[in-house]
mmCIF file of C-alpha atoms in Angstrom:
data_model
loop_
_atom_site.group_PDB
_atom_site.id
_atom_site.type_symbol
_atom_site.label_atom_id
_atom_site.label_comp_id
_atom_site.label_asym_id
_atom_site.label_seq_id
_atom_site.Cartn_x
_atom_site.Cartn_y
_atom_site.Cartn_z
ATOM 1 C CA UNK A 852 42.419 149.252 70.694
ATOM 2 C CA UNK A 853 43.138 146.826 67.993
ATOM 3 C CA UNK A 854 46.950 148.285 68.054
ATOM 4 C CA UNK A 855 47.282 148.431 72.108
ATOM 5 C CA UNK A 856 45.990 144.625 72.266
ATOM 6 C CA UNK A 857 48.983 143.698 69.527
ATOM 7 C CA UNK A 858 50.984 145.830 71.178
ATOM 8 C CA UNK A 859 50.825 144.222 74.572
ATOM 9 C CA UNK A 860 51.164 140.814 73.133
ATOM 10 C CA UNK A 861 54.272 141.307 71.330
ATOM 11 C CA UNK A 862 56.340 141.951 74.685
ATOM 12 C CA UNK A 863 54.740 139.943 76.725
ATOM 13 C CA UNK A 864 53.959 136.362 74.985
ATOM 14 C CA UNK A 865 55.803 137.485 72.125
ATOM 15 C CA UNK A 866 59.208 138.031 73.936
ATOM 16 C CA UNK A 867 58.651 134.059 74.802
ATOM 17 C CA UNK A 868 58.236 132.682 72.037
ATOM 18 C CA UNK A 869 61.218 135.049 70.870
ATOM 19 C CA UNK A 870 63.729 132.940 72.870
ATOM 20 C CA UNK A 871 62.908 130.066 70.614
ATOM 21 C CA UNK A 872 64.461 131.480 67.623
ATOM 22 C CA UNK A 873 67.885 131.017 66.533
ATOM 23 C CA UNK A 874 67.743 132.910 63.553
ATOM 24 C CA UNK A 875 66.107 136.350 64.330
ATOM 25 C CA UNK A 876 67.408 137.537 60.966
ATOM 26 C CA UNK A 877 64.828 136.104 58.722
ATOM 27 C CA UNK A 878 63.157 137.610 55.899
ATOM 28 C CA UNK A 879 59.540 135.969 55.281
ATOM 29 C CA UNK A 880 58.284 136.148 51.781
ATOM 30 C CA UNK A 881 54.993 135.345 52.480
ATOM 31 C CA UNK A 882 52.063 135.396 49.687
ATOM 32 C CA UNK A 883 49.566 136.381 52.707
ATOM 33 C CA UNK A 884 49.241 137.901 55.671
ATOM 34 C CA UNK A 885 50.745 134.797 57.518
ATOM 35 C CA UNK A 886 54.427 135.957 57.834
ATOM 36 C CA UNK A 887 53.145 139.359 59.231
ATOM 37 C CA UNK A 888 51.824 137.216 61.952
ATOM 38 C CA UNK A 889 54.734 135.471 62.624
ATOM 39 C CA UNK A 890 56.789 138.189 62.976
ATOM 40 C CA UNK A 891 54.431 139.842 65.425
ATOM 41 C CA UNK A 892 53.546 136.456 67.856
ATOM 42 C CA UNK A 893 57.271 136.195 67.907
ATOM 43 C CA UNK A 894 58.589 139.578 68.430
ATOM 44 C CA UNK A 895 60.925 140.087 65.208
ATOM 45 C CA UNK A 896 61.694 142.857 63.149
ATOM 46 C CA UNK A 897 59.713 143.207 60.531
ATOM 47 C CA UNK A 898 62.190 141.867 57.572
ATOM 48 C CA UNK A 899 59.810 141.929 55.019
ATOM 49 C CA UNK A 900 57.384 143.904 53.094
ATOM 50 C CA UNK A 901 55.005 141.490 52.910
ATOM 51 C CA UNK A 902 53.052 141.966 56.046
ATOM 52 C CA UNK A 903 49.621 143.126 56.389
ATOM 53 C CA UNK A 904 48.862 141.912 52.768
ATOM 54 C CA UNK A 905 48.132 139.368 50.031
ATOM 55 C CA UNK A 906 48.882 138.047 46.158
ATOM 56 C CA UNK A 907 46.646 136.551 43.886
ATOM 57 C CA UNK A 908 48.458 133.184 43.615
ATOM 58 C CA UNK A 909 49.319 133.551 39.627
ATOM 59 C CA UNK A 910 51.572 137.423 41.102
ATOM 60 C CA UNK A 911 52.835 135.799 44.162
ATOM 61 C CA UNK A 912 54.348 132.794 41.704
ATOM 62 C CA UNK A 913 55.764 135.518 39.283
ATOM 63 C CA UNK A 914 56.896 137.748 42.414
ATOM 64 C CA UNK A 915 59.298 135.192 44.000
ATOM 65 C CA UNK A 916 60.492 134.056 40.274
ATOM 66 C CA UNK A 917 62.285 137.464 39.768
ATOM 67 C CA UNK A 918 61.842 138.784 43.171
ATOM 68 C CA UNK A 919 64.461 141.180 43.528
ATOM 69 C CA UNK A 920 63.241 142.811 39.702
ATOM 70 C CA UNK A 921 59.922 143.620 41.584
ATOM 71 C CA UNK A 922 61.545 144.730 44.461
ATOM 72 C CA UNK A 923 63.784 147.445 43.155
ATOM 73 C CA UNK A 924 60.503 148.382 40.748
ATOM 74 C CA UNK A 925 58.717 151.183 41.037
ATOM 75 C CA UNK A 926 55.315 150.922 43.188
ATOM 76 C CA UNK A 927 51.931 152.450 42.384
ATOM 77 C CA UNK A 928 48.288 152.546 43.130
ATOM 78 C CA UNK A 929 45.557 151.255 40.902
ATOM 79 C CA UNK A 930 41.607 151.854 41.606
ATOM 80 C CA UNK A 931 39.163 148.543 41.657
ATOM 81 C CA UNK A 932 38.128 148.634 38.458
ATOM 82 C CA UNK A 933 41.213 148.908 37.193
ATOM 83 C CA UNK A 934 42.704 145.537 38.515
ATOM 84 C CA UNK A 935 43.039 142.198 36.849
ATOM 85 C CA UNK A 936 41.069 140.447 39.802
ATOM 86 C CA UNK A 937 38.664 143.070 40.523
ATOM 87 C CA UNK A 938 35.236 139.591 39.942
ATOM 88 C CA UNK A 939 37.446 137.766 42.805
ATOM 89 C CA UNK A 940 38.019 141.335 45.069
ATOM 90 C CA UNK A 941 34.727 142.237 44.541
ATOM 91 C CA UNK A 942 33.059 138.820 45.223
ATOM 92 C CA UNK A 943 35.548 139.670 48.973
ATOM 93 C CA UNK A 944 34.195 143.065 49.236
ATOM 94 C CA UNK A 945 37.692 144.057 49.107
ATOM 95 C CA UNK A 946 38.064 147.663 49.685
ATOM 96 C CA UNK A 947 41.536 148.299 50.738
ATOM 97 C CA UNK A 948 44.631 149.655 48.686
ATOM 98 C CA UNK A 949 45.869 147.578 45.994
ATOM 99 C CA UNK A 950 49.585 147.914 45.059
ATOM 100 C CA UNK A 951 50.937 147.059 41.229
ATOM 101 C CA UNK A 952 54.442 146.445 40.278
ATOM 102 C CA UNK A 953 55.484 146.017 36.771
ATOM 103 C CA UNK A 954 52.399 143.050 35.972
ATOM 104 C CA UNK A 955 51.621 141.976 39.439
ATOM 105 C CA UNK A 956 48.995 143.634 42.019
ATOM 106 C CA UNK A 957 49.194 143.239 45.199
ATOM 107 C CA UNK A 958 46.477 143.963 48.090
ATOM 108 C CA UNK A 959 47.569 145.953 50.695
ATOM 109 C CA UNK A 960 44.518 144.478 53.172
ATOM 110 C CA UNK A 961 45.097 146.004 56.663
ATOM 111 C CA UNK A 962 46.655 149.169 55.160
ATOM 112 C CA UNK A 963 44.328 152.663 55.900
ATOM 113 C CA UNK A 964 45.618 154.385 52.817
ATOM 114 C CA UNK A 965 47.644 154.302 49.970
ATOM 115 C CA UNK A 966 50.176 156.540 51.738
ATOM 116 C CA UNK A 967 50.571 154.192 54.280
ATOM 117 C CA UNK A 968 50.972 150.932 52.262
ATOM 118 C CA UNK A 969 53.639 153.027 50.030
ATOM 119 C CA UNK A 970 55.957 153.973 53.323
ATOM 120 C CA UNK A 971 55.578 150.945 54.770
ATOM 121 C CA UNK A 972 56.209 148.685 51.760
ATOM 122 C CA UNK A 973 59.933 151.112 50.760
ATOM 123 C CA UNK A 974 60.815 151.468 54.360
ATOM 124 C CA UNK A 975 60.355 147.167 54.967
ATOM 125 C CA UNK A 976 61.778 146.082 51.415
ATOM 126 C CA UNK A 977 65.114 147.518 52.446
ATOM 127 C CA UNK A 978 65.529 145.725 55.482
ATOM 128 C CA UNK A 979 65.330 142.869 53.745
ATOM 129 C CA UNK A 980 67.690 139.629 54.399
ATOM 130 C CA UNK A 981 68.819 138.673 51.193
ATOM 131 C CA UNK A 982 70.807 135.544 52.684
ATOM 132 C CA UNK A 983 68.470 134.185 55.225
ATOM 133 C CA UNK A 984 65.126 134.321 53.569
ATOM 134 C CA UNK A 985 61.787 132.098 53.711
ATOM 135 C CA UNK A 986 59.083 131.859 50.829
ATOM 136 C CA UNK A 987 55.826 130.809 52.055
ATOM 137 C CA UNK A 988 52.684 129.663 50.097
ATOM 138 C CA UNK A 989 49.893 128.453 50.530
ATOM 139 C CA UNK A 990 46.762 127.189 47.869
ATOM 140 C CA UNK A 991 44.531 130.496 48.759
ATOM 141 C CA UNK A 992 43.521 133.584 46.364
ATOM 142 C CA UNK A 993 42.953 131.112 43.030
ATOM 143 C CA UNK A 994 45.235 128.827 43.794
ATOM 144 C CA UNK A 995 46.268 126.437 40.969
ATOM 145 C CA UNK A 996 48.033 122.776 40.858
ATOM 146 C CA UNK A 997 50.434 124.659 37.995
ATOM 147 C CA UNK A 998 51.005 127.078 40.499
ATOM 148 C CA UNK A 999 51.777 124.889 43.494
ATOM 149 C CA UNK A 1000 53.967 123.001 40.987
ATOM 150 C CA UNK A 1001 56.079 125.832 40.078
ATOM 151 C CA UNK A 1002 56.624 126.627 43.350
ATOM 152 C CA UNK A 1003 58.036 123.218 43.918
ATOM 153 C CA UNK A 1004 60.106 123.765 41.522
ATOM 154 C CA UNK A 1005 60.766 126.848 42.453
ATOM 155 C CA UNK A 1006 65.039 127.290 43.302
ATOM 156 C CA UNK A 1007 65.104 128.375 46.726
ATOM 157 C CA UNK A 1008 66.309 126.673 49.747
ATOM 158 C CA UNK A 1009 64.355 127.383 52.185
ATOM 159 C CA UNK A 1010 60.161 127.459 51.159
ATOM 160 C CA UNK A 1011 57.342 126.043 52.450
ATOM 161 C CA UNK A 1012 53.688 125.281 51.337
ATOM 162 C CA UNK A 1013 50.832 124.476 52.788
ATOM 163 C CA UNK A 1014 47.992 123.275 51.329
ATOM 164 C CA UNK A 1015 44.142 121.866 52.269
ATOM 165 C CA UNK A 1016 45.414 118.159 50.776
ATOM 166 C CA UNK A 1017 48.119 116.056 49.582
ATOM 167 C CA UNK A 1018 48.779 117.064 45.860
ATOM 168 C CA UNK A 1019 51.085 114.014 43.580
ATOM 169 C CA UNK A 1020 54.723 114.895 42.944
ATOM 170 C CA UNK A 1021 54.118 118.260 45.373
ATOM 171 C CA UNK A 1022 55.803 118.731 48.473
ATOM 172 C CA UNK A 1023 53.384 120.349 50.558
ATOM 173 C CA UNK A 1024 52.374 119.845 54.399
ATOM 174 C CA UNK A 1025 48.767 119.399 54.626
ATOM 175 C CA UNK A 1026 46.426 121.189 57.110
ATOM 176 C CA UNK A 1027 44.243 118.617 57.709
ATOM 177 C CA UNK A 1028 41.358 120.969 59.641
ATOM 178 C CA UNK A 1029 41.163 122.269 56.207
ATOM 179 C CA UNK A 1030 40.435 119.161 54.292
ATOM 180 C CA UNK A 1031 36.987 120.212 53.140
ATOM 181 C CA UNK A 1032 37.891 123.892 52.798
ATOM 182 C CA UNK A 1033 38.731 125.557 49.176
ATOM 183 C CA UNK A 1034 42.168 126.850 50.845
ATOM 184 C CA UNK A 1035 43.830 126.699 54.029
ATOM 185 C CA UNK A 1036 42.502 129.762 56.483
ATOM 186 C CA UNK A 1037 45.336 132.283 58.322
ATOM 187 C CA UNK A 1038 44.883 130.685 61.784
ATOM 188 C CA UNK A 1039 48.471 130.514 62.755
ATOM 189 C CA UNK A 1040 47.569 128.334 65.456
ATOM 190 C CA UNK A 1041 46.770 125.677 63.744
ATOM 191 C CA UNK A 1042 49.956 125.563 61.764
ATOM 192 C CA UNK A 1043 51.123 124.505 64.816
ATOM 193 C CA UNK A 1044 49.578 121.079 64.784
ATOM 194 C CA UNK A 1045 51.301 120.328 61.270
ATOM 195 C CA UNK A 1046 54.676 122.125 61.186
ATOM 196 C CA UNK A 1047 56.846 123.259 63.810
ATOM 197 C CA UNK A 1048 58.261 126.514 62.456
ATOM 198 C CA UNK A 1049 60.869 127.029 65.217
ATOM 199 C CA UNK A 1050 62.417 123.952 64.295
ATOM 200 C CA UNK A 1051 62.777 124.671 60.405
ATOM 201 C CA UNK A 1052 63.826 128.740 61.356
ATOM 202 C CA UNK A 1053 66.496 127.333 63.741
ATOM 203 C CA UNK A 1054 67.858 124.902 60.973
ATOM 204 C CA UNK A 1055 67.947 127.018 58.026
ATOM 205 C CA UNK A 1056 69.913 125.913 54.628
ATOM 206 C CA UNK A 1057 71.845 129.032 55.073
#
């Protein structure tokens, strides 16, 4: 049902919101499951294999620093138990597939199976826009100031963070509903309010 409601969505209000984009070409490194979303209330390919999923902050940091390294590295499946953050998963009652690459996990949340995080993640990372690409972040999963701080710092022309508060000498647009929160939530809709994502996608540093 879950699939037939998305489904529906994507070509009706998603085919809208479509003709607001510019640049359909765009390749959203995302470190949650926020860029998934975007692609799917806006009717895009899917130009990136990280949909449906989330890093620990410390992995997503060391992901985008040598990004295509990880990319073209081999992907396997390690148990629970097994994982670095296995206090913070279990603490989340995490029980879906968790992906690691080289040093880095990464949690394949709305994933059935291994099998299916593994096809998805080869067949998406090759479809990937190496010129017009995104990186998103956000201070969830652990997030440190070190880490927000090497993301600003972080070569890239085109990245954006969001974060619960105003951090000094950190670029980062603030989601004020979150003020009191630990970390910003995934609500899309309230991105909105802050940052209008049309306007930066159609205006890309290309």
């Amino acid at each position: 049902m879950k699939r037939f409601l998305i489904s529906i969505y994507k070509k009706t209000i998603g085919k809208i919101n479509n003709k607001r984009i510019k640049n359909k070409d765009i390749t959203i490194i995302s470190n949650n499951c926020w860029g998934g979303i975007f692609y799917r209330n806006n009717n895009l390919e899917y130009l990136s294999p990280t949909l449906g999923l989330f890093f620990m902050a410390e992995d997503y940091i060391k992901f985008i620093y040598n990004l295509k390294e990880y990319i073209h590295s081999e992907l396997s499946f390690i148990s629970l138990e097994d994982s670095k953050h296995k206090e913070y998963l279990k603490k989340l009652n995490y029980k879906s597939p968790i992906g690691k690459i080289n040093d880095i996990e990464i949690m394949f949340l709305h994933y059935e199976n291994e099998q299916e995080a593994l096809e998805k993640w080869e067949r998406r990372k090759k479809r990937i826009n190496w010129n017009k690409i995104i990186y998103k972040f956000s201070d969830q999963n652990m997030c440190t100031y070190e880490q927000l701080k090497k993301f600003e710092e972080f070569n890239a022309k085109n990245k954006i963070c969001f974060t619960t508060r105003k951090y000094e000498g950190i670029d980062t647009i603030q989601l004020k509903k979150f003020e009191k929160c630990e970390c910003v939530g995934d609500d899309i809709k309230t991105y909105k309010k802050y940052f209008n994502m049309y306007k930066f996608i159609n205006n890309l540093d290309i």
